[in-house]
Amino acid sequence: MERPVSGTNQRKWLLICNINPGGPAGGSATQYFVGQFDGHKFTCESKPETKKWLDYGKDHYATVTFNDAPEGRHVALAWMSNWQYGNQVPTMQYRSANSVPRDLGLYEYQGETYASVSPSKELLGLRGKKISHPTSVCEITAKVKGNCVLTLKNGKGEYVQLAYDAKNRTFSMDRRKSGDTSFSEAFPTKTTAPVNGRISQLRIFIDHSSIEAFDADGKMAMTNLVFPTVPYDKLVVKGKATTRIFSLGK
């Protein structure tokens, strides 16, 4: 797909390639390349050793995109799972859902062009009232001014930690104690993403068995499955962040 590069008068092509194995956290993932396409040949502008991932979680694969969306947007959906354990996840009658829709763009950072990945704006229409604690389906927004750790917990001692390291420009999600992880040795893990610049706001979408975290400006996306035995109903915030929680759905 051809996209404008934010803040410039350039247009470049984005080539998406779903791979398995070889993902940044092991197993399945969605890699991408930026360059030019003449109708016959795609030419990548980056060096061969440069790797770029559309999502740095462990459960973002089989991405498909749609063009002709309103306002010329390109929208992406992924399958939220990983072939390391896709047939073993503790679900009945299905094997994981699709991700929330994401709008794709391009931006520049330190001489490279990267894909921006942002929750599609239609998701704002799902926001309900502000609530006091997490539920099994909700959105958390966090205004961030520096290092912070957000911990989702339940009464069974299960938890997920989401951490932003402003100095090292990384974001991580640790699901090793998130709930049922016994079905695969490859499942309990901590995933880490580089952040190109500074995060000022996080948007975190929680569903019954998934957590999708985004930098609101599109510089980072991380998608991971979780299988708590009861929903996370407590949020503990440490560091420089102010959070709000919204119910989702009608």
Short mmCIF file of C-alpha atoms in Angstrom, two decimals, residues 92-233:
data_model
loop_
_atom_site.label_atom_id
_atom_site.label_comp_id
_atom_site.label_asym_id
_atom_site.label_seq_id
_atom_site.Cartn_x
_atom_site.Cartn_y
_atom_site.Cartn_z
CA MET A 92 -13.71 -23.70 23.38
CA GLN A 93 -15.19 -23.51 19.87
CA TYR A 94 -12.70 -20.95 18.57
CA ARG A 95 -8.98 -20.33 18.43
CA SER A 96 -8.58 -16.63 19.21
CA ALA A 97 -10.20 -13.48 17.88
CA ASN A 98 -9.12 -10.70 15.55
CA SER A 99 -7.35 -7.63 16.86
CA VAL A 100 -9.05 -4.28 17.12
CA PRO A 101 -8.87 -2.40 13.79
CA ARG A 102 -5.76 -0.28 13.33
CA ASP A 103 -5.09 2.64 10.98
CA LEU A 104 -1.72 2.49 9.23
CA GLY A 105 0.51 5.40 8.26
CA LEU A 106 4.18 6.31 7.90
CA TYR A 107 6.48 8.60 9.89
CA GLU A 108 10.21 9.39 10.05
CA TYR A 109 12.55 8.89 12.98
CA GLN A 110 16.35 9.18 12.98
CA GLY A 111 16.70 8.70 9.26
CA GLU A 112 14.33 5.73 8.94
CA THR A 113 10.70 5.57 7.88
CA TYR A 114 8.42 3.50 10.11
CA ALA A 115 4.79 2.38 10.05
CA SER A 116 2.49 4.10 12.50
CA VAL A 117 -0.18 1.87 14.04
CA SER A 118 -3.13 3.56 15.75
CA PRO A 119 -6.51 2.28 16.95
CA SER A 120 -9.08 3.16 14.30
CA LYS A 121 -11.08 6.21 15.35
CA GLU A 122 -14.35 4.28 15.18
CA LEU A 123 -13.31 2.60 18.43
CA LEU A 124 -14.05 5.87 20.20
CA GLY A 125 -17.71 5.17 19.44
CA LEU A 126 -17.53 2.10 21.68
CA ARG A 127 -16.50 4.09 24.73
CA GLY A 128 -19.06 4.04 27.47
CA LYS A 129 -18.99 5.75 30.82
CA LYS A 130 -15.91 6.28 32.93
CA ILE A 131 -15.58 3.51 35.53
CA SER A 132 -13.55 3.13 38.72
CA HIS A 133 -11.80 -0.18 38.06
CA PRO A 134 -10.99 -2.53 35.17
CA THR A 135 -13.53 -5.05 33.92
CA SER A 136 -13.31 -7.95 31.49
CA VAL A 137 -13.97 -5.53 28.59
CA CYS A 138 -12.67 -1.97 28.92
CA GLU A 139 -10.24 0.66 27.66
CA ILE A 140 -7.56 2.28 29.82
CA THR A 141 -5.96 5.56 28.81
CA ALA A 142 -2.79 6.77 30.52
CA LYS A 143 -1.20 10.19 30.25
CA VAL A 144 2.50 9.53 30.65
CA LYS A 145 5.23 11.93 31.77
CA GLY A 146 8.06 9.50 32.41
CA ASN A 147 8.79 5.99 33.67
CA CYS A 148 5.68 4.14 34.81
CA VAL A 149 4.34 0.66 35.51
CA LEU A 150 0.66 -0.25 35.16
CA THR A 151 -0.32 -3.53 36.82
CA LEU A 152 -3.60 -5.28 36.13
CA LYS A 153 -4.52 -7.66 38.97
CA ASN A 154 -7.29 -9.92 40.21
CA GLY A 155 -8.17 -11.58 43.50
CA LYS A 156 -6.46 -14.83 42.50
CA GLY A 157 -3.01 -13.23 42.53
CA GLU A 158 -2.79 -13.15 38.74
CA TYR A 159 -1.41 -10.02 37.12
CA VAL A 160 0.02 -8.40 34.01
CA GLN A 161 2.59 -5.60 34.16
CA LEU A 162 2.87 -2.96 31.46
CA ALA A 163 5.98 -0.80 31.80
CA TYR A 164 7.28 2.27 29.99
CA ASP A 165 10.98 3.08 30.31
CA ALA A 166 11.42 6.66 29.10
CA LYS A 167 15.23 6.66 29.32
CA ASN A 168 15.73 3.48 27.31
CA ARG A 169 12.71 4.18 25.10
CA THR A 170 11.07 0.80 25.56
CA PHE A 171 7.64 -0.53 26.43
CA SER A 172 7.09 -4.01 27.82
CA MET A 173 4.27 -6.33 28.83
CA ASP A 174 4.90 -9.18 31.28
CA ARG A 175 2.25 -11.93 31.26
CA ARG A 176 4.22 -14.65 33.03
CA LYS A 177 1.81 -14.55 36.01
CA SER A 178 -1.27 -13.54 33.98
CA GLY A 179 -3.42 -16.61 34.69
CA ASP A 180 -3.47 -19.97 32.92
CA THR A 181 -0.10 -20.35 31.18
CA SER A 182 0.26 -24.10 31.62
CA PHE A 183 -0.80 -25.16 28.11
CA SER A 184 2.52 -24.19 26.47
CA GLU A 185 6.07 -23.50 27.61
CA ALA A 186 6.21 -20.77 24.95
CA PHE A 187 3.29 -18.80 26.43
CA PRO A 188 4.58 -17.26 29.71
CA THR A 189 6.76 -14.43 28.48
CA LYS A 190 7.66 -10.76 28.67
CA THR A 191 7.55 -8.88 25.37
CA THR A 192 9.47 -5.65 24.77
CA ALA A 193 9.14 -3.00 22.08
CA PRO A 194 11.36 -0.08 21.10
CA VAL A 195 9.65 3.31 21.23
CA ASN A 196 10.75 5.77 18.57
CA GLY A 197 10.70 8.94 20.62
CA ARG A 198 8.62 9.64 23.71
CA ILE A 199 5.24 8.24 24.72
CA SER A 200 2.81 10.85 26.00
CA GLN A 201 -0.35 8.74 26.06
CA LEU A 202 -1.12 5.03 26.11
CA ARG A 203 -4.36 3.40 25.00
CA ILE A 204 -4.92 -0.13 26.32
CA PHE A 205 -7.80 -2.32 25.16
CA ILE A 206 -8.73 -5.21 27.44
CA ASP A 207 -10.98 -8.06 26.39
CA HIS A 208 -11.72 -11.37 28.13
CA SER A 209 -8.51 -12.98 26.86
CA SER A 210 -6.42 -10.24 25.28
CA ILE A 211 -4.59 -6.98 25.99
CA GLU A 212 -3.74 -4.60 23.13
CA ALA A 213 -1.53 -1.63 24.02
CA PHE A 214 -0.80 1.37 21.79
CA ASP A 215 1.14 4.57 21.90
CA ALA A 216 -1.63 7.04 21.05
CA ASP A 217 0.61 8.64 18.39
CA GLY A 218 1.11 5.29 16.65
CA LYS A 219 4.78 4.69 17.47
CA MET A 220 4.24 1.36 19.26
CA ALA A 221 1.73 -1.49 19.28
CA MET A 222 1.80 -4.63 21.43
CA THR A 223 -0.77 -7.43 21.40
CA ASN A 224 -0.80 -10.35 23.83
CA LEU A 225 -3.28 -13.03 24.85
CA VAL A 226 -4.01 -13.60 28.53
CA PHE A 227 -6.16 -16.20 30.27
CA PRO A 228 -6.96 -15.02 33.81
CA THR A 229 -9.16 -17.39 35.81
CA VAL A 230 -11.26 -14.38 36.85
CA PRO A 231 -11.20 -10.91 35.25
CA TYR A 232 -8.63 -8.34 36.27
CA ASP A 233 -10.50 -5.89 38.49
#
